[in-house]
mmCIF file of C-alpha atoms in Angstrom:
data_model
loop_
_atom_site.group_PDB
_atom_site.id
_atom_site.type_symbol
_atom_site.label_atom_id
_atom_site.label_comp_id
_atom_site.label_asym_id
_atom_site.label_seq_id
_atom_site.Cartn_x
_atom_site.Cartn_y
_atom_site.Cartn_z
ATOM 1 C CA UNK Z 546 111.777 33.620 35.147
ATOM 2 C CA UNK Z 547 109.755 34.224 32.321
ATOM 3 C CA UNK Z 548 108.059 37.754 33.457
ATOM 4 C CA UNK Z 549 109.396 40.238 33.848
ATOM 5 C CA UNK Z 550 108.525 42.048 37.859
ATOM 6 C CA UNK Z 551 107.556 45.220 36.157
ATOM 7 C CA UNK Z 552 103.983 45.354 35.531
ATOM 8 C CA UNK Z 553 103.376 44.701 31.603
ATOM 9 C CA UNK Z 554 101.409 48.031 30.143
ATOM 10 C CA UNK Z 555 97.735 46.347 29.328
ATOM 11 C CA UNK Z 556 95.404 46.112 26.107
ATOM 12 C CA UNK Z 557 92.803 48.748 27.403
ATOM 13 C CA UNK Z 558 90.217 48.782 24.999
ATOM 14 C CA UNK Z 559 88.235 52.185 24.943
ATOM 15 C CA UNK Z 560 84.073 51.786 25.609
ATOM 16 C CA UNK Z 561 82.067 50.332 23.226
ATOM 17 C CA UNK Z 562 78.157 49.971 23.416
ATOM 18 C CA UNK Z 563 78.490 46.253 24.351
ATOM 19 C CA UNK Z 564 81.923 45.811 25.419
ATOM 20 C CA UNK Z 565 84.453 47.573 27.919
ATOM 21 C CA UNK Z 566 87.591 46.437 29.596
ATOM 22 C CA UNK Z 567 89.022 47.773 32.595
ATOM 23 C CA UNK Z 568 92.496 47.015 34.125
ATOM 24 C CA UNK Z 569 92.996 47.668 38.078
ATOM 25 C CA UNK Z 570 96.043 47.890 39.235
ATOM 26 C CA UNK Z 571 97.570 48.505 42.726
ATOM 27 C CA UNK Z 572 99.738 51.398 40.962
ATOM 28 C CA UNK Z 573 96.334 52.958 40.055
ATOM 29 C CA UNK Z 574 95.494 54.954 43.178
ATOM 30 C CA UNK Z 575 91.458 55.583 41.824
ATOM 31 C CA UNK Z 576 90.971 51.705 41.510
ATOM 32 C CA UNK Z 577 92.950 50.333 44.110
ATOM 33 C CA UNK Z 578 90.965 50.926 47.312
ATOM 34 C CA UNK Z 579 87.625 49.707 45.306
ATOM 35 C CA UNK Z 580 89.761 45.990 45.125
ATOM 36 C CA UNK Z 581 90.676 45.632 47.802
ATOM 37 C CA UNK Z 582 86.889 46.688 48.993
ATOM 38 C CA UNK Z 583 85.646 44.077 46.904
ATOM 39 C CA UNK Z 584 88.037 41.280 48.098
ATOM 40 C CA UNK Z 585 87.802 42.085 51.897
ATOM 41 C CA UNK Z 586 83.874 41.616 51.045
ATOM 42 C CA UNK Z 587 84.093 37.927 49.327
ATOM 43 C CA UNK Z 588 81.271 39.189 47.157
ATOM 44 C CA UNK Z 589 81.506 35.263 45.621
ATOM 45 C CA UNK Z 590 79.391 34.171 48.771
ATOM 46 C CA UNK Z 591 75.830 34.204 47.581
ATOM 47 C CA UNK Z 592 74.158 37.702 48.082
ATOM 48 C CA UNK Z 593 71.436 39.758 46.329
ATOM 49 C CA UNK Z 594 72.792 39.708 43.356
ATOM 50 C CA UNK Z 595 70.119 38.852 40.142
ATOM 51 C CA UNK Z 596 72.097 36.762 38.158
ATOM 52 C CA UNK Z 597 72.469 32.861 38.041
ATOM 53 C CA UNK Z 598 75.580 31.854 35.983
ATOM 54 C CA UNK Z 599 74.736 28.299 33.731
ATOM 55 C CA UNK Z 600 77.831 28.037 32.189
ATOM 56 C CA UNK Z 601 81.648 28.953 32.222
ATOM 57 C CA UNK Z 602 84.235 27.610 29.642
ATOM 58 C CA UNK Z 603 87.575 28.592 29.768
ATOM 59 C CA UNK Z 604 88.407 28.583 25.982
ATOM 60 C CA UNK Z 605 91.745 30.061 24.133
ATOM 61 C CA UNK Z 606 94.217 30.957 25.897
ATOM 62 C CA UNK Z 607 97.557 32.525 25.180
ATOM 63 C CA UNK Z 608 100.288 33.957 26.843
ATOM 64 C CA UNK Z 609 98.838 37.345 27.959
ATOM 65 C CA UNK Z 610 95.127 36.787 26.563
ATOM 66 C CA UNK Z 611 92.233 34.680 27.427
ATOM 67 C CA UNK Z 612 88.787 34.138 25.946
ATOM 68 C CA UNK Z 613 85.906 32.803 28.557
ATOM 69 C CA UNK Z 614 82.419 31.713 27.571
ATOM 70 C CA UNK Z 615 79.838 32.822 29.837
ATOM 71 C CA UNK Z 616 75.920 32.004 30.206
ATOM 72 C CA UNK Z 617 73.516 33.630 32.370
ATOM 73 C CA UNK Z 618 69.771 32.856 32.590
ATOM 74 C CA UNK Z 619 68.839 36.258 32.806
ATOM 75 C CA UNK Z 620 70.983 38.023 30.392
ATOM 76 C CA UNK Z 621 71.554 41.489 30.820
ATOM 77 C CA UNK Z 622 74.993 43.573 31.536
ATOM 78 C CA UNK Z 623 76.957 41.021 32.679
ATOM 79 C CA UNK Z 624 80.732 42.209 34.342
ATOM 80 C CA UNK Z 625 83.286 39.492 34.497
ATOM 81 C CA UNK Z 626 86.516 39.639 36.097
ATOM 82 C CA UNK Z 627 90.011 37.952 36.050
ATOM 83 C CA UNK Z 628 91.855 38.270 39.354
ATOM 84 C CA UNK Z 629 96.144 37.435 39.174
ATOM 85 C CA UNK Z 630 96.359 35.646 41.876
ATOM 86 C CA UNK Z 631 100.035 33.809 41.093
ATOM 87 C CA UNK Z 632 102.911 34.775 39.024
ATOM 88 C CA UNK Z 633 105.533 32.217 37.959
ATOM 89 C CA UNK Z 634 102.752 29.281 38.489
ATOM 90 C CA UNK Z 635 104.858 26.862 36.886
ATOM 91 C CA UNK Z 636 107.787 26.281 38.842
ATOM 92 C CA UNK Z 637 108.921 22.380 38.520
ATOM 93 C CA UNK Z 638 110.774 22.149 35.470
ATOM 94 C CA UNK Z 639 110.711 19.153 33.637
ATOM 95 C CA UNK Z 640 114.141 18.758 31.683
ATOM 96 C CA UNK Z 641 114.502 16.652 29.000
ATOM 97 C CA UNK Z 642 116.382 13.407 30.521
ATOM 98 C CA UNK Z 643 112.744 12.976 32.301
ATOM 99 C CA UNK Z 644 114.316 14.461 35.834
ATOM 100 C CA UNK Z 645 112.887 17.793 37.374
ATOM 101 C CA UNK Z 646 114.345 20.639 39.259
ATOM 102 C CA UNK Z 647 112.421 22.920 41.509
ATOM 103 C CA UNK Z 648 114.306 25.878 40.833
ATOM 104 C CA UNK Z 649 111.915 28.022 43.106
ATOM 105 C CA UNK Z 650 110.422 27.808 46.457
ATOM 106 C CA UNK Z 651 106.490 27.316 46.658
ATOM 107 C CA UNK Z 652 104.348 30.381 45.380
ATOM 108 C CA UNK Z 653 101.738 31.988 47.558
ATOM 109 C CA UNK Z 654 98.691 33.366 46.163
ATOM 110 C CA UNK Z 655 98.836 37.257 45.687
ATOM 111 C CA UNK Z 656 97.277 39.682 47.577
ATOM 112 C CA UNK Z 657 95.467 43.127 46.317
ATOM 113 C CA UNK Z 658 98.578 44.908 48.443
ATOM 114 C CA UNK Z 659 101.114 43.249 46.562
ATOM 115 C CA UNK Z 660 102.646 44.256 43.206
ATOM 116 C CA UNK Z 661 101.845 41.731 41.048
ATOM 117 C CA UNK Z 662 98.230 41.618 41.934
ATOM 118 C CA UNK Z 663 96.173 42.685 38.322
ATOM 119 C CA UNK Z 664 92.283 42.613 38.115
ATOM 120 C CA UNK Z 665 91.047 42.337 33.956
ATOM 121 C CA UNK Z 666 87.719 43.303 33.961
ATOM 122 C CA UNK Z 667 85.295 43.306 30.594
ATOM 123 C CA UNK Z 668 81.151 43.724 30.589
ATOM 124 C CA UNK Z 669 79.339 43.009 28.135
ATOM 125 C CA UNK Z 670 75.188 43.008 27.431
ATOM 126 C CA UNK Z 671 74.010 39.006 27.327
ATOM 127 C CA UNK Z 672 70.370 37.866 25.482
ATOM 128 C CA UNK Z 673 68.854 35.731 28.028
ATOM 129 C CA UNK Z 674 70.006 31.830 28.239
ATOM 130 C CA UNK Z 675 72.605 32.693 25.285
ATOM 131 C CA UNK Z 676 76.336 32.486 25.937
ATOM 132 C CA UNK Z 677 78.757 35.140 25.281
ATOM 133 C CA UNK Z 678 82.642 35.239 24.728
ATOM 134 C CA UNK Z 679 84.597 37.903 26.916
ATOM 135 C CA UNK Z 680 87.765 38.727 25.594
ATOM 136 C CA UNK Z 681 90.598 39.504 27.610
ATOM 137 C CA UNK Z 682 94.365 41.330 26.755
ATOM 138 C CA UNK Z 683 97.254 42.405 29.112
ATOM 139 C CA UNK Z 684 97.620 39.503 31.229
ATOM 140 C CA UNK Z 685 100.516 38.426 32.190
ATOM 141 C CA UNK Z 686 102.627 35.430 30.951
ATOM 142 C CA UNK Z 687 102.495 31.895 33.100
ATOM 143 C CA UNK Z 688 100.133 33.352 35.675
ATOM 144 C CA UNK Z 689 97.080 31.584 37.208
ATOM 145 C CA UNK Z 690 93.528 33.946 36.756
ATOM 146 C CA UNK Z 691 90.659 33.006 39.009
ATOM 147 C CA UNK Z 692 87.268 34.128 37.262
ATOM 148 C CA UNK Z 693 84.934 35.861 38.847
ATOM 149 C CA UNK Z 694 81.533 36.952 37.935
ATOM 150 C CA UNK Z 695 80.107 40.096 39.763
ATOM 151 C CA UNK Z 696 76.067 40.211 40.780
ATOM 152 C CA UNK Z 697 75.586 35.980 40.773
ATOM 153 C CA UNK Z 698 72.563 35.226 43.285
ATOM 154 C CA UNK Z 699 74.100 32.421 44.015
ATOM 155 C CA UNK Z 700 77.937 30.582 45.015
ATOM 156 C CA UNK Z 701 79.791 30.993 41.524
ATOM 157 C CA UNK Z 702 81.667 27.512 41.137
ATOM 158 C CA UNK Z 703 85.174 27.549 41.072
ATOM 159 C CA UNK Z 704 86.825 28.814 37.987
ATOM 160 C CA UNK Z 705 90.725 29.321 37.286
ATOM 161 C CA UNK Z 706 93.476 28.963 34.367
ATOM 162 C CA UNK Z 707 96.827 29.606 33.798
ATOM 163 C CA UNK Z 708 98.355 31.630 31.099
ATOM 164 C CA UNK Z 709 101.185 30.250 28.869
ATOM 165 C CA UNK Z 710 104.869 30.841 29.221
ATOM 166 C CA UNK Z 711 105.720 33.982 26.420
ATOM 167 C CA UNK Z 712 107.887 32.189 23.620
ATOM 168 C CA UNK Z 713 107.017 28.724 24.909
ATOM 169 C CA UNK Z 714 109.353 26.193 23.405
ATOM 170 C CA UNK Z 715 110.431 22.802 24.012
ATOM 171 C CA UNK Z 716 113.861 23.037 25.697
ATOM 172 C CA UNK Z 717 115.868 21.483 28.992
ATOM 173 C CA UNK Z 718 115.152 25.061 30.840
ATOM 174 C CA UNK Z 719 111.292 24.645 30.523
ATOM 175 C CA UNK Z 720 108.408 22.329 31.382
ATOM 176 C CA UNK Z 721 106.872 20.181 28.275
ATOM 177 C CA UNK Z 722 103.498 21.260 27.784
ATOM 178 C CA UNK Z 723 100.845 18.753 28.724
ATOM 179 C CA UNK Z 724 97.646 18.594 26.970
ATOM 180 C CA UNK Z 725 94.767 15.683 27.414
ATOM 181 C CA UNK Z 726 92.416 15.204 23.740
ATOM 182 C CA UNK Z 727 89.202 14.161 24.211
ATOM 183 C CA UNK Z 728 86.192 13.057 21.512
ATOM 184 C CA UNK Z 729 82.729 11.176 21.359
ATOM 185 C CA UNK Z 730 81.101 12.338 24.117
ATOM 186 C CA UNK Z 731 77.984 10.471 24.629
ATOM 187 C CA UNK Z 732 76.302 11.781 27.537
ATOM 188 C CA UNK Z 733 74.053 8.665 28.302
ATOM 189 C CA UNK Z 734 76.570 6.573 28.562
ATOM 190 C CA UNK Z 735 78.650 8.423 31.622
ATOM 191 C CA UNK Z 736 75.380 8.787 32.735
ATOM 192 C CA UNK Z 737 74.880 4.843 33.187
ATOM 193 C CA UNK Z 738 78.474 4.391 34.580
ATOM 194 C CA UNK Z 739 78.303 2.264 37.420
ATOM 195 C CA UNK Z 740 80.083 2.944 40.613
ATOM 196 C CA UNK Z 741 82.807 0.806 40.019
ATOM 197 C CA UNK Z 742 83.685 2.207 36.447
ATOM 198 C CA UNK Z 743 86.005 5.061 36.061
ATOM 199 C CA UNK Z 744 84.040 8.787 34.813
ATOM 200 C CA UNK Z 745 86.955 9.999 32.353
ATOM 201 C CA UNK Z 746 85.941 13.938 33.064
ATOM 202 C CA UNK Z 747 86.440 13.447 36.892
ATOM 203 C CA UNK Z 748 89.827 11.923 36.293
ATOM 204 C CA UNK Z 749 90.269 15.213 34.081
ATOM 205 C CA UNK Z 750 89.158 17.183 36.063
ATOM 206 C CA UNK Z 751 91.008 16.361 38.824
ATOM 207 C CA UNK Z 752 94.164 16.444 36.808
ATOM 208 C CA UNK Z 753 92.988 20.017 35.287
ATOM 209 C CA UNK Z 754 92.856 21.022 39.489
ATOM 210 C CA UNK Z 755 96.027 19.678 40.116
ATOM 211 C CA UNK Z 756 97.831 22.061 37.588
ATOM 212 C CA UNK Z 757 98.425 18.881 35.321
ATOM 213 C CA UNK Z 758 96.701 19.969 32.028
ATOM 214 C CA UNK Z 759 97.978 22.739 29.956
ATOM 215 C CA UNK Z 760 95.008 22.453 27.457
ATOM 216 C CA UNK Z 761 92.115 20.280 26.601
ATOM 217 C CA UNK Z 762 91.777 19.345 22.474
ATOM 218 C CA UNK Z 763 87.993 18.461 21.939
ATOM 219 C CA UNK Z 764 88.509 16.297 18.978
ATOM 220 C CA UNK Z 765 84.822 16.278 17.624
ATOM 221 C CA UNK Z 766 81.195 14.768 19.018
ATOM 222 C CA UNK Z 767 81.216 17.143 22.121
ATOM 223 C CA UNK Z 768 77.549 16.423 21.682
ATOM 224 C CA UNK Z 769 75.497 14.128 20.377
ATOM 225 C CA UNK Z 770 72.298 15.825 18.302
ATOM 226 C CA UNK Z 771 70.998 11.795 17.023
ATOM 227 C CA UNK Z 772 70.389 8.707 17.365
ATOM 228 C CA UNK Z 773 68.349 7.153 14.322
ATOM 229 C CA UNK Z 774 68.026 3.308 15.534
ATOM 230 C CA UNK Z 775 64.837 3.995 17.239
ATOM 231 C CA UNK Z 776 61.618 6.207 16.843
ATOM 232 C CA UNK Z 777 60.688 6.233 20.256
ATOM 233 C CA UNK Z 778 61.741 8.915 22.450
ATOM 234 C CA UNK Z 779 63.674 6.565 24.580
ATOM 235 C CA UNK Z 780 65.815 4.521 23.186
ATOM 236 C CA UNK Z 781 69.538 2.802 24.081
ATOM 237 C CA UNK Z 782 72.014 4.901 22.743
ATOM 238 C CA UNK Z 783 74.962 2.918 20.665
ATOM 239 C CA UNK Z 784 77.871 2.353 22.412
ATOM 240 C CA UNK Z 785 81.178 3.188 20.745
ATOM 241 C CA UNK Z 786 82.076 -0.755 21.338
ATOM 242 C CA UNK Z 787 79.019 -2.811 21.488
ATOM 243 C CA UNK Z 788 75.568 -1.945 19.809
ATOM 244 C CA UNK Z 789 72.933 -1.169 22.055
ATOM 245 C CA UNK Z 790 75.317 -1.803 25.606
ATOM 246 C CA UNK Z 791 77.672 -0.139 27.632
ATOM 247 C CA UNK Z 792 81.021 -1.654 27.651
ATOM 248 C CA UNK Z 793 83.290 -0.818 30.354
ATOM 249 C CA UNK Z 794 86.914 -2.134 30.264
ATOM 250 C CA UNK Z 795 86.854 -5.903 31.304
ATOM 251 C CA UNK Z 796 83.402 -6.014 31.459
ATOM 252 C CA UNK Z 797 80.553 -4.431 29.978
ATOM 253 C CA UNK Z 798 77.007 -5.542 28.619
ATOM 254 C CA UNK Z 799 74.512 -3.108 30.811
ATOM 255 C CA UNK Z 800 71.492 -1.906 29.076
ATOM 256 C CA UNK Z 801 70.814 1.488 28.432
ATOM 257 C CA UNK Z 802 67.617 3.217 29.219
ATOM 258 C CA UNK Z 803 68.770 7.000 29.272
ATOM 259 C CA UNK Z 804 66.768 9.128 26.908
ATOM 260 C CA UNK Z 805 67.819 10.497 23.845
ATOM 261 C CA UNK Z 806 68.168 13.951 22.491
ATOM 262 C CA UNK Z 807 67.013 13.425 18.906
ATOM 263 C CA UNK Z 808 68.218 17.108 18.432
ATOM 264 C CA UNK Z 809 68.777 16.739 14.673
ATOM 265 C CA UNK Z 810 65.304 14.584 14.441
ATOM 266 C CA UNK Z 811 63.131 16.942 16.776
ATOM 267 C CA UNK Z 812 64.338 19.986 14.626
ATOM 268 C CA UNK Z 813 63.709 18.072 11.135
ATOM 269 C CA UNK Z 814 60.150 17.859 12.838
ATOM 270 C CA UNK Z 815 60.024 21.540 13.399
ATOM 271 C CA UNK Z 816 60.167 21.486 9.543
ATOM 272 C CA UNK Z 817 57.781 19.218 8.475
ATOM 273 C CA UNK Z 818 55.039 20.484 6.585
ATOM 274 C CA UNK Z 819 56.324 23.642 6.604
ATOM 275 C CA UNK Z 820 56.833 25.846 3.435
ATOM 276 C CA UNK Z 821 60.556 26.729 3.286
ATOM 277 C CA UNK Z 822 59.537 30.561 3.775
ATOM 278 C CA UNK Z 823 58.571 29.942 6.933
ATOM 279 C CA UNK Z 824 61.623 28.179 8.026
ATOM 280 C CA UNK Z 825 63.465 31.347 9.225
ATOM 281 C CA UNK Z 826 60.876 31.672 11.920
ATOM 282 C CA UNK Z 827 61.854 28.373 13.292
ATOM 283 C CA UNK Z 828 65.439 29.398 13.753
ATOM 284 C CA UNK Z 829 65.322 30.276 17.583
ATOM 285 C CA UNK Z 830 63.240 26.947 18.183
ATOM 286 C CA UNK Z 831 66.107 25.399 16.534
ATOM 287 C CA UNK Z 832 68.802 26.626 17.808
ATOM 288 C CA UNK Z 833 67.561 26.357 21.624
ATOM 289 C CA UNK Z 834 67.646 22.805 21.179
ATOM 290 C CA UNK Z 835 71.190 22.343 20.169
ATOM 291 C CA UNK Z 836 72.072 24.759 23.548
ATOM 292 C CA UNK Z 837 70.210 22.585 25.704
ATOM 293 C CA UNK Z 838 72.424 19.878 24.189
ATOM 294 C CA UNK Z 839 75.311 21.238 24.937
ATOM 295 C CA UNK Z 840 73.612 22.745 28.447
ATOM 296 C CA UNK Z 841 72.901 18.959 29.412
ATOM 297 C CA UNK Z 842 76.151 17.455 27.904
ATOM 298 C CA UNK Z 843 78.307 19.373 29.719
ATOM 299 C CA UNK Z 844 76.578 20.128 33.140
ATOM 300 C CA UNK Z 845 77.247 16.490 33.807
ATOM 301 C CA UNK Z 846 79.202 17.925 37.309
ATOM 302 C CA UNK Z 847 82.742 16.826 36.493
ATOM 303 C CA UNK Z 848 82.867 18.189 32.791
ATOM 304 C CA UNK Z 849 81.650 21.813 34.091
ATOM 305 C CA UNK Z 850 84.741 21.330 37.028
ATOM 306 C CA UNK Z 851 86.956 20.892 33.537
ATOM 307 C CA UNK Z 852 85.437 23.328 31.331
ATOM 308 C CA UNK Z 853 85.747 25.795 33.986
ATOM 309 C CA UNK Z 854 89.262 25.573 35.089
ATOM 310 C CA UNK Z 855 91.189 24.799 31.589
ATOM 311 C CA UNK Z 856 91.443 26.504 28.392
ATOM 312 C CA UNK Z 857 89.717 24.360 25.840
ATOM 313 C CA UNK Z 858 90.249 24.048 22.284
ATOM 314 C CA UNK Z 859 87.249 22.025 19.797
ATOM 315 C CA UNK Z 860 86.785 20.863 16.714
ATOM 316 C CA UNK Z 861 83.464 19.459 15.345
ATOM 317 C CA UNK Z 862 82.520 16.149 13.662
ATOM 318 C CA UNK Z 863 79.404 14.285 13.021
ATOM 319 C CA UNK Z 864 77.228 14.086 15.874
ATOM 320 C CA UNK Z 865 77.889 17.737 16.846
ATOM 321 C CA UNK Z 866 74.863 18.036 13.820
ATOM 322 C CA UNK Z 867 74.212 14.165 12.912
ATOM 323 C CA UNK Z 868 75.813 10.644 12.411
ATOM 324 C CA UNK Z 869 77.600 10.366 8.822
ATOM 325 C CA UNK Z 870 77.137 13.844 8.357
ATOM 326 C CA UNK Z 871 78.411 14.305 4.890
ATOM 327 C CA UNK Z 872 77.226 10.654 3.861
ATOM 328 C CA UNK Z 873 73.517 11.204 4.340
ATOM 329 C CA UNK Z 874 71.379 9.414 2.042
ATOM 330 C CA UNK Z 875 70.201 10.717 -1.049
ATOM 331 C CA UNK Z 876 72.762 13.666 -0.818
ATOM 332 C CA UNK Z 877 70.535 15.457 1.791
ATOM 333 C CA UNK Z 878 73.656 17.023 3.416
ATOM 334 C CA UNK Z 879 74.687 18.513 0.332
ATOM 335 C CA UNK Z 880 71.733 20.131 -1.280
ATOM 336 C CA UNK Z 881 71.506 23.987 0.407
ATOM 337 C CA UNK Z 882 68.190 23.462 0.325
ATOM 338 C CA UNK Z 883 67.074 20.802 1.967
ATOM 339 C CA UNK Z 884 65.699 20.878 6.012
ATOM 340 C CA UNK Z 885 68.521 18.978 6.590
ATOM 341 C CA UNK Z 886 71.353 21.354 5.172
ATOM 342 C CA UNK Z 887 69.103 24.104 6.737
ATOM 343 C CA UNK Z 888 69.441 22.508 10.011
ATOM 344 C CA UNK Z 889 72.478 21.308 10.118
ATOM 345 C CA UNK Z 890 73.752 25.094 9.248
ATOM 346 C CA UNK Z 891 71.836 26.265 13.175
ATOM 347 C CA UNK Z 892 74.004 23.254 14.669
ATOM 348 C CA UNK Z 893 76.890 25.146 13.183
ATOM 349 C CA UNK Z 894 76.013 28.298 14.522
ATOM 350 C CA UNK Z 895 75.362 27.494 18.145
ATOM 351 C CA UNK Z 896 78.669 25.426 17.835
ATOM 352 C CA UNK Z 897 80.084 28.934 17.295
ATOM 353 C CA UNK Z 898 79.043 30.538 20.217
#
């Protein structure tokens, strides 16, 4: 095995004003019986809690740390925890002639009782409708964390990932590490998939449930802030193979009629006829439509199931701020002070959080 049976001795950071982690452990006799108090209760069924989660994203994740991206409507002090509920989660080994040994019987999940049990726990203060990362140390290697959020007025979704193996390297005694890259996603058109054409993010997500993803590598375009063909509100976004139609694989040619974000065009507005000291104001206005683009984009059901249950690495590209960013006429991208460069900066910004 990779981990050691001895309990690893945890990151505990010491309280901060809008941060402080807590590790429980079953060899802690002060937080034990509160763990097992909570678990007995299944405080995940929907109580009288205040809070209404809007999004989770698993994000980096290493061997014994873990980064998770959390929105709640209300904001306030927010408490998430990671429960251990496996050890040792990968246990078919894939050697290198392509064959696989099970070198291990099937796990079970843990218990609060049993020794490996570990419950991470970090709280942080949230701004209303902004997300947050929590940052989490001391977990253990090659384990699977199920995410919980405490005080949720509602059913919290299921949300789980596995840490890495410690020294994780490509050799006949471990399994290859599998990871799925996406790009270019263009919410409209999942959104007019027809019933007999295949949604990529369920097949993901399915596949991220099934243990069979590692990590997911957003390539660039997670969103889509434009579409310039049209100056209506609703217009039919450009497919990736045919202008103006969806094309699905062996057949294709549906018309569009989903409506556009215009993000990058509805914030340029915001700017119009505005003297450039005034601009800063804006900034909020701004920004809240880029997170309603991402809000949108990726509550389409099966890319939340993904989000939630992988770690996730991105990179952006174009449409994260606008098509041909970089190649803008008249050098509009590249003069720092233009509405464009001013806007494009925001797009940045909420891409960082």
């Amino acid at each position: 095995s990779c981990c050691s049976s001895t309990p690893q001795t945890p990151t505990v950071e010491g309280p901060k004003p809008e941060e402080q982690i807590v590790v429980h452990r079953p060899s802690d006799p002060t937080a034990h019986p509160a763990v097992i108090e909570a678990e007995a209760a299944r405080p995940e069924v929907a109580g009288p809690g205040p809070l209404h989660l809007t999004m989770v994203v698993i994000g980096k994740v290493e061997a014994t740390t873990a980064r998770v991206l959390l929105e709640i409507l209300e904001g306030g002090r927010v408490t998430c925890q990671l429960r251990c509920v496996q050890r040792d989660v990968r246990m078919k080994h894939t050697l290198l002639d392509g064959t696989s040994d099970q070198v291990k019987p099937a796990i079970t999940k843990l218990s609060p009782n049993d020794p490996g049990y570990q419950v991470v726990e970090s709280t942080q203060m949230l701004e209303p409708g902004k997300p947050k990362i929590f940052k989490f140390s001391g977990l253990y290697p090659d384990a699977r964390y199920e995410v919980f959020v405490k005080d949720l007025a509602h059913l919290q979704p299921s949300s789980q990932f596995r840490t890495l193996l410690e020294n994780w390297t490509i050799t006949p005694d471990k399994p290859t590490m599998k990871f799925a890259t996406v790009s270019c996603n263009l919410l409209s058109e999942t959104l007019a998939l027809k019933e007999t054409q295949a949604d990529l993010w369920a097949e993901l997500a399915l596949r991220a449930q099934n243990d069979e993803l590692d990590y997911v590598l957003h390539m660039g375009d997670q969103v889509y802030a434009d579409e310039f063909r049209s100056d209506e509100e609703i217009a039919a976004p450009a497919s990736a193979f045919a202008p103006d139609t969806h094309a699905a694989e062996g057949a294709g040619g549906e018309k569009l009629e989903k409506v556009d974000q215009l993000v990058f065009r509805k914030a340029l507005k915001l700017l119009d006829g505005k003297d450039r000291s005034e601009w800063p104001s804006l900034i909020p206005q701004i920004e809240e439509l880029y997170r309603q683009l991402y809000r949108e984009t990726w509550g389409h059901k099966p890319t939340a199931v993904l989000l939630a249950n992988v770690p996730n690495l991105s990179i952006f590209d174009d449409h994260d701020f606008v098509d041909n960013w970089g190649q803008l006429p008249h050098g509009r991208d590249k003069d720092r002070n233009s509405p464009d460069y001013f806007v494009a900066l925001r797009a940045r910004q909420i891409y960082w959080e």
